[in-house]
Coordinates of C-alpha atoms and ligand atoms in Angstrom, one line a residue:
M771 CA 5.8 16.6 10.7
R772 CA 2.9 15.3 8.7
I773 CA 2.8 11.8 7.2
G774 CA 0.4 10.3 4.7
V775 CA -0.5 6.6 4.7
L776 CA -2.3 4.6 2.0
T777 CA -3.1 1.0 1.2
G778 CA -3.0 -0.1 -2.5
G779 CA -3.7 -3.2 -4.6
G780 CA -5.8 -6.2 -3.6
D781 CA -6.8 -5.8 0.1
C782 CA -5.6 -8.4 2.6
P783 CA -6.1 -9.2 6.3
G784 CA -3.7 -7.1 8.5
L785 CA -3.9 -3.8 6.6
N786 CA -5.7 -2.2 9.5
A787 CA -3.1 -3.4 11.9
V788 CA -0.4 -1.6 10.0
I789 CA -2.5 1.6 9.9
R790 CA -3.1 1.4 13.6
A791 CA 0.6 0.9 14.4
V792 CA 1.6 3.8 12.1
V793 CA -1.0 6.1 13.8
R794 CA -0.2 5.0 17.4
K795 CA 3.6 5.4 17.0
G796 CA 3.5 8.4 14.8
I797 CA 1.3 10.4 17.1
E798 CA 2.3 9.1 20.5
G799 CA 6.0 8.5 19.8
H800 CA 6.7 11.4 17.5
G801 CA 3.8 13.9 17.8
W802 CA 3.2 13.8 14.0
D803 CA 0.0 14.4 12.2
I804 CA -1.2 11.4 10.2
L805 CA -3.3 11.8 7.1
G806 CA -4.9 8.7 5.6
F807 CA -5.2 8.7 1.8
R808 CA -8.2 6.7 0.5
A809 CA -8.3 4.2 -2.3
G810 CA -4.6 3.5 -2.9
W811 CA -2.7 5.9 -5.2
Q812 CA -5.9 7.5 -6.2
G813 CA -6.0 9.2 -2.8
P814 CA -2.9 11.3 -3.1
M815 CA -3.7 11.9 -6.8
D816 CA -7.3 13.2 -6.2
G817 CA -6.8 14.6 -2.6
L818 CA -9.1 11.9 -1.0
I819 CA -8.2 12.4 2.6
K820 CA -9.2 10.8 5.9
P821 CA -7.4 12.4 8.9
L822 CA -6.3 9.6 11.3
G823 CA -6.3 10.3 15.0
L824 CA -6.1 7.8 17.9
D825 CA -9.9 7.4 17.9
E826 CA -10.0 6.4 14.2
V827 CA -7.8 3.4 14.9
E828 CA -9.5 2.1 18.0
D829 CA -10.9 -1.4 17.5
I830 CA -9.5 -1.9 14.0
L831 CA -6.7 -4.4 14.8
A832 CA -8.8 -7.4 14.3
R833 CA -10.8 -6.0 11.4
G834 CA -10.2 -7.3 7.9
G835 CA -10.0 -5.1 4.8
T836 CA -8.7 -1.6 5.1
I837 CA -10.4 1.5 6.7
L838 CA -8.7 3.5 3.9
G839 CA -10.1 1.5 1.0
S840 CA -7.8 0.3 -1.8
S841 CA -7.5 0.4 -5.6
R842 CA -5.2 -0.7 -8.3
T843 CA -4.7 2.9 -9.5
N844 CA -1.4 3.5 -11.3
P845 CA -0.5 7.2 -11.3
Y846 CA 2.2 6.5 -14.0
S847 CA -0.5 5.4 -16.4
V848 CA -2.7 8.5 -15.8
E849 CA -1.8 11.7 -17.7
G850 CA -0.3 14.1 -15.2
G851 CA -0.9 11.6 -12.4
V852 CA 2.5 12.2 -10.7
D853 CA 2.2 16.0 -10.8
R854 CA -1.2 15.7 -9.2
I855 CA 0.3 13.7 -6.3
R856 CA 3.0 16.3 -6.0
A857 CA 0.5 19.1 -5.8
V858 CA -1.8 17.3 -3.2
V859 CA 1.2 16.4 -1.1
A860 CA 2.5 20.1 -1.2
E861 CA -1.0 21.5 -0.5
H862 CA -1.5 19.4 2.6
G863 CA 2.1 19.8 3.9
V864 CA 2.8 16.1 3.8
D865 CA 6.5 15.4 4.4
A866 CA 6.5 11.7 3.5
L867 CA 4.2 8.8 2.6
I868 CA 3.9 5.3 3.9
A869 CA 2.6 3.0 1.2
V870 CA 1.3 -0.5 2.1
G871 CA 1.1 -2.7 -1.0
G872 CA 2.3 -5.5 -3.2
E873 CA 4.6 -5.5 -6.2
D874 CA 2.5 -2.9 -8.1
T875 CA 1.9 -0.4 -5.3
L876 CA 5.6 -0.6 -4.2
G877 CA 6.8 -0.3 -7.8
V878 CA 5.0 3.1 -7.8
A879 CA 6.5 3.9 -4.4
K880 CA 10.0 3.3 -5.8
R881 CA 9.4 5.5 -8.9
L882 CA 7.8 8.3 -6.8
T883 CA 10.8 8.3 -4.4
D884 CA 13.1 8.6 -7.5
D885 CA 10.9 11.5 -8.6
G886 CA 11.4 13.3 -5.4
I887 CA 8.4 12.3 -3.3
P888 CA 9.7 10.4 -0.2
V889 CA 8.0 7.1 0.4
V890 CA 8.5 4.1 2.8
G891 CA 7.0 0.8 1.7
V892 CA 5.3 -1.9 3.7
P893 CA 4.9 -5.3 1.9
K894 CA 1.4 -6.9 1.9
T895 CA -0.1 -9.6 -0.3
I896 CA -1.9 -12.9 0.5
D897 CA 0.3 -14.3 -2.4
N898 CA 3.5 -14.1 -0.3
D899 CA 5.4 -13.4 -3.6
L900 CA 7.6 -10.5 -2.7
A901 CA 11.2 -11.6 -2.9
A902 CA 12.8 -9.3 -0.3
T903 CA 10.7 -10.5 2.7
D904 CA 10.4 -14.0 4.1
Y905 CA 6.7 -13.5 4.6
T906 CA 4.0 -10.9 3.8
F907 CA 1.1 -10.5 6.2
G908 CA -2.2 -11.8 4.9
F909 CA -0.6 -15.0 3.6
D910 CA -1.0 -16.8 6.9
T911 CA -4.7 -15.9 7.1
A912 CA -5.3 -17.0 3.5
V913 CA -3.6 -20.3 4.1
H914 CA -5.7 -20.9 7.2
I915 CA -8.9 -20.2 5.3
A916 CA -7.9 -22.5 2.4
T917 CA -6.8 -25.2 4.8
E918 CA -10.1 -25.1 6.7
A919 CA -11.9 -25.3 3.3
I920 CA -9.9 -28.4 2.3
D921 CA -10.6 -30.1 5.6
R922 CA -14.3 -29.5 5.1
L923 CA -14.3 -30.5 1.4
R924 CA -12.5 -33.8 2.3
T925 CA -15.4 -35.1 4.4
T926 CA -18.0 -34.5 1.7
A927 CA -15.6 -35.8 -1.0
E928 CA -15.2 -39.0 1.0
S929 CA -18.9 -39.4 1.5
H930 CA -19.6 -39.3 -2.2
H931 CA -16.4 -40.8 -3.4
R932 CA -15.8 -37.8 -5.7
A933 CA -12.7 -35.9 -6.7
L934 CA -12.7 -32.4 -5.3
V935 CA -10.7 -29.7 -7.0
V936 CA -10.0 -26.6 -4.8
E937 CA -8.9 -23.5 -6.7
V938 CA -7.0 -21.0 -4.6
M939 CA -5.5 -17.6 -5.4
G940 CA -1.9 -17.2 -6.7
R941 CA -1.3 -15.5 -10.0
H942 CA 2.4 -16.1 -10.5
A943 CA 3.3 -17.9 -7.3
G944 CA 1.9 -21.0 -5.8
W945 CA 2.6 -20.4 -2.1
I946 CA -1.0 -20.5 -1.0
A947 CA -1.6 -23.7 -2.9
L948 CA 1.6 -25.3 -1.6
H949 CA 1.1 -24.4 2.1
S950 CA -2.7 -25.1 2.2
G951 CA -2.2 -28.2 0.2
L952 CA 0.5 -29.5 2.5
A953 CA -1.5 -28.5 5.6
G954 CA -4.7 -30.0 4.3
G955 CA -3.1 -33.3 3.0
A956 CA -3.9 -32.7 -0.6
N957 CA -3.3 -35.6 -3.1
V958 CA -2.2 -33.2 -5.9
I959 CA -1.0 -29.6 -5.7
L960 CA -0.6 -27.6 -8.9
V961 CA 1.3 -24.3 -8.9
P962 CA 2.0 -21.7 -11.6
E963 CA 5.7 -22.3 -11.4
R964 CA 5.4 -25.9 -12.8
P965 CA 3.2 -26.6 -15.8
F966 CA 1.4 -29.9 -15.1
S967 CA 0.7 -33.0 -17.2
I968 CA -3.0 -33.8 -17.2
E969 CA -2.1 -37.5 -17.7
Q970 CA 0.1 -37.5 -14.5
V971 CA -2.7 -35.7 -12.5
T972 CA -5.2 -38.3 -13.8
E973 CA -2.9 -41.1 -12.6
W974 CA -2.5 -39.6 -9.1
V975 CA -6.3 -39.2 -8.9
Q976 CA -7.0 -42.7 -10.1
R977 CA -4.5 -44.1 -7.6
R978 CA -6.4 -42.5 -4.8
F979 CA -9.7 -43.8 -6.0
E980 CA -8.2 -47.3 -6.3
R981 CA -7.3 -47.1 -2.6
Q982 CA -11.0 -46.3 -1.9
F983 CA -10.3 -42.7 -0.9
A984 CA -11.5 -39.5 -2.5
P985 CA -8.8 -37.3 -4.1
I986 CA -8.3 -33.6 -3.2
I987 CA -6.6 -31.5 -5.8
V988 CA -5.4 -28.0 -4.9
V989 CA -4.7 -25.8 -7.9
A990 CA -3.5 -22.2 -7.9
E991 CA -5.5 -20.0 -10.3
G992 CA -2.3 -19.3 -12.3
A993 CA -1.4 -23.0 -12.9
V994 CA -1.2 -24.1 -16.5
P995 CA -1.3 -27.5 -18.2
D996 CA 1.7 -28.5 -20.3
G997 CA 1.7 -26.6 -23.5
G998 CA -1.5 -24.7 -22.4
A999 CA -2.2 -21.2 -21.3
E1000 CA -3.6 -19.6 -18.1
V1001 CA -7.4 -19.8 -17.9
L1002 CA -8.8 -16.3 -17.8
Q1003 CA -12.1 -14.9 -16.5
T1004 CA -12.1 -11.9 -18.8
G1005 CA -9.5 -10.6 -21.2
E1006 CA -9.5 -7.2 -19.5
R1007 CA -6.3 -5.9 -18.0
D1008 CA -6.0 -3.6 -14.9
A1009 CA -3.9 -0.4 -14.7
F1010 CA -0.8 -2.6 -14.1
G1011 CA -1.5 -4.9 -17.0
H1012 CA -2.7 -7.9 -15.1
V1013 CA -5.5 -10.1 -16.5
R1014 CA -8.2 -11.7 -14.3
L1015 CA -7.4 -15.3 -13.8
G1016 CA -9.8 -18.0 -12.7
G1017 CA -11.4 -21.1 -14.2
V1018 CA -8.6 -23.7 -14.2
G1019 CA -10.4 -25.5 -11.3
N1020 CA -13.5 -26.0 -13.3
W1021 CA -11.6 -27.0 -16.4
L1022 CA -9.6 -29.6 -14.4
A1023 CA -12.7 -31.1 -12.7
E1024 CA -14.3 -31.6 -16.1
E1025 CA -11.2 -33.2 -17.5
L1026 CA -10.8 -35.5 -14.5
A1027 CA -14.4 -36.6 -14.7
E1028 CA -14.0 -37.5 -18.3
R1029 CA -10.7 -39.2 -17.9
T1030 CA -11.6 -41.2 -14.8
G1031 CA -15.3 -41.8 -15.2
K1032 CA -15.7 -40.6 -11.6
E1033 CA -17.7 -37.6 -10.4
S1034 CA -15.6 -34.4 -9.9
R1035 CA -16.5 -31.1 -8.4
A1036 CA -14.6 -27.8 -8.3
V1037 CA -14.7 -25.2 -5.6
V1038 CA -13.2 -21.7 -6.3
L1039 CA -12.3 -20.1 -3.0
G1040 CA -11.7 -16.7 -4.5
H1041 CA -12.0 -13.6 -2.3
V1042 CA -13.0 -15.6 0.7
Q1043 CA -9.3 -16.0 1.1
R1044 CA -8.8 -12.3 1.4
G1045 CA -11.7 -11.4 3.7
G1046 CA -12.3 -11.4 7.5
T1047 CA -10.2 -11.2 10.5
P1048 CA -6.4 -11.7 10.3
T1049 CA -4.7 -14.5 12.2
A1050 CA -2.6 -13.7 15.3
Y1051 CA 0.6 -14.2 13.2
D1052 CA -0.6 -11.7 10.6
R1053 CA -1.7 -9.1 13.2
V1054 CA 1.8 -9.3 14.9
L1055 CA 3.7 -9.1 11.6
A1056 CA 1.6 -6.2 10.3
T1057 CA 1.9 -4.3 13.5
R1058 CA 5.7 -4.8 13.5
F1059 CA 5.9 -3.6 9.9
G1060 CA 3.9 -0.5 10.7
L1061 CA 6.1 0.4 13.7
H1062 CA 9.3 -0.1 11.7
A1063 CA 8.0 1.9 8.8
V1064 CA 7.5 4.8 11.2
D1065 CA 11.2 4.4 12.4
A1066 CA 12.4 4.6 8.8
V1067 CA 10.4 7.8 8.2
A1068 CA 11.8 9.2 11.5
E1069 CA 15.3 8.5 10.3
G1070 CA 14.7 10.0 6.9
D1071 CA 15.4 6.6 5.3
F1072 CA 13.2 6.8 2.2
G1073 CA 13.0 4.5 -0.9
V1074 CA 13.0 1.5 1.4
M1075 CA 10.6 -1.3 2.3
V1076 CA 10.4 -2.9 5.7
A1077 CA 10.9 -6.7 5.5
L1078 CA 11.0 -9.8 7.6
R1079 CA 14.2 -11.8 7.6
G1080 CA 14.1 -14.7 10.0
T1081 CA 12.5 -13.1 13.0
E1082 CA 13.9 -9.6 12.6
I1083 CA 12.4 -6.7 10.7
T1084 CA 15.0 -5.2 8.4
R1085 CA 14.9 -2.7 5.5
V1086 CA 15.6 -3.2 1.8
R1087 CA 15.8 -0.7 -1.0
L1088 CA 12.5 -0.6 -2.9
A1089 CA 14.4 -1.1 -6.1
E1090 CA 15.6 -4.5 -4.8
A1091 CA 12.2 -5.3 -3.2
T1092 CA 10.4 -4.9 -6.5
A1093 CA 13.0 -6.4 -8.9
S1094 CA 11.7 -9.9 -8.9
L1095 CA 9.0 -12.1 -7.5
K1096 CA 9.5 -14.9 -5.0
T1097 CA 8.2 -18.1 -6.6
V1098 CA 8.0 -21.6 -5.2
P1099 CA 11.4 -23.3 -5.7
L1100 CA 11.6 -26.8 -7.1
E1101 CA 12.9 -28.3 -3.8
R1102 CA 9.8 -27.0 -1.9
Y1103 CA 7.5 -28.5 -4.5
Q1104 CA 9.3 -31.8 -4.4
E1105 CA 8.7 -32.0 -0.7
A1106 CA 5.0 -31.9 -1.3
E1107 CA 5.2 -34.4 -4.2
V1108 CA 6.0 -37.2 -1.7
F1109 CA 2.3 -37.0 -0.7
F1110 CA 0.8 -37.0 -4.2
G1111 CA -1.5 -39.8 -5.4
Ligands
F6P966 O1 -2.6 -10.1 -5.6 C1 -3.5 -10.6 -4.7 C2 -4.6 -11.3 -5.5 O2 -5.5 -11.8 -4.5 C3 -4.2 -12.4 -6.4 O3 -4.0 -13.7 -5.7 C4 -5.4 -12.5 -7.3 O4 -5.0 -13.0 -8.6 C5 -5.8 -11.1 -7.5 O5 -5.4 -10.4 -6.3 C6 -7.3 -10.9 -7.6 O6 -7.5 -9.5 -7.8 P1 -8.9 -8.8 -7.8 O7 -9.3 -8.7 -6.3 O8 -8.7 -7.5 -8.4 O9 -9.9 -9.7 -8.5

């Protein structure tokens, strides 16, 4: 049997741990050949292949990024894209694919399975916004990086008695903002799920200044002011129709400086959150996902995604896994609100 594996969408720490687990169990447990496809769905579309043996996955467990490369290629928006995948898969005798990705990559995995190309999905995204799994790997690492940044920013903010706005990733879901904000003791946390009132944020910030402390405001890149719109870096859209967000942190810092008369600074953490070595938690979760994806292939259970429910790895249909996003519920946000101001 020959299996193809690919990583699609934004990279995230732990991808190499999945690849390693697939290769180790595929080869040593089942005697399969494993072909890596480079650059997400572009790999099987254009025949970009990297054979994966045991040597290729030595020493990659702790490495960030993905040895296969990634892209946001959508074969369904490329003329003849799916037929090209079909041809490459047939030419190389690939029996099934394991696709590691977020909502977009797994949405393609679902459609390909429906179109007769068997795929098993593995969920990844630092955003932790896939509904069918309790956690995605990459999230824990991103939260650690953001929390460490908040801890560091707090000491310089206190020295200068400034407001510090920390912009973190999170397009539609504020999980990174919520968890890093809670862990870092932020005085305001703003998430895409709850449009914010600039007057209320100003009040919380002022209250903090009045107590002679420097306020830390954590804002997700997709957060929007009441009646406002997302702040965009460019108007361009990727192959899945997503715009590039970024800029709400700078906007907020300027508004707060004007409204409070105090100095404010913004720090955009950006791709730092996605780089570098995965935490132990993410390495373990990614490894378990890889092992269970191999089991699904071995059982011929295609069109599924492996998922974490509690402490167990289960499987859900890709259709269900990609049907909706997991956003921050009101009750979780209200827990954090206790610490605002
Ligand atoms: O989907 C993961 C993510 O990191 C989002 O949080 C962010 O909006 C987006 O990717 C950034 O994408 P890119 O790396 O293409 O700029």
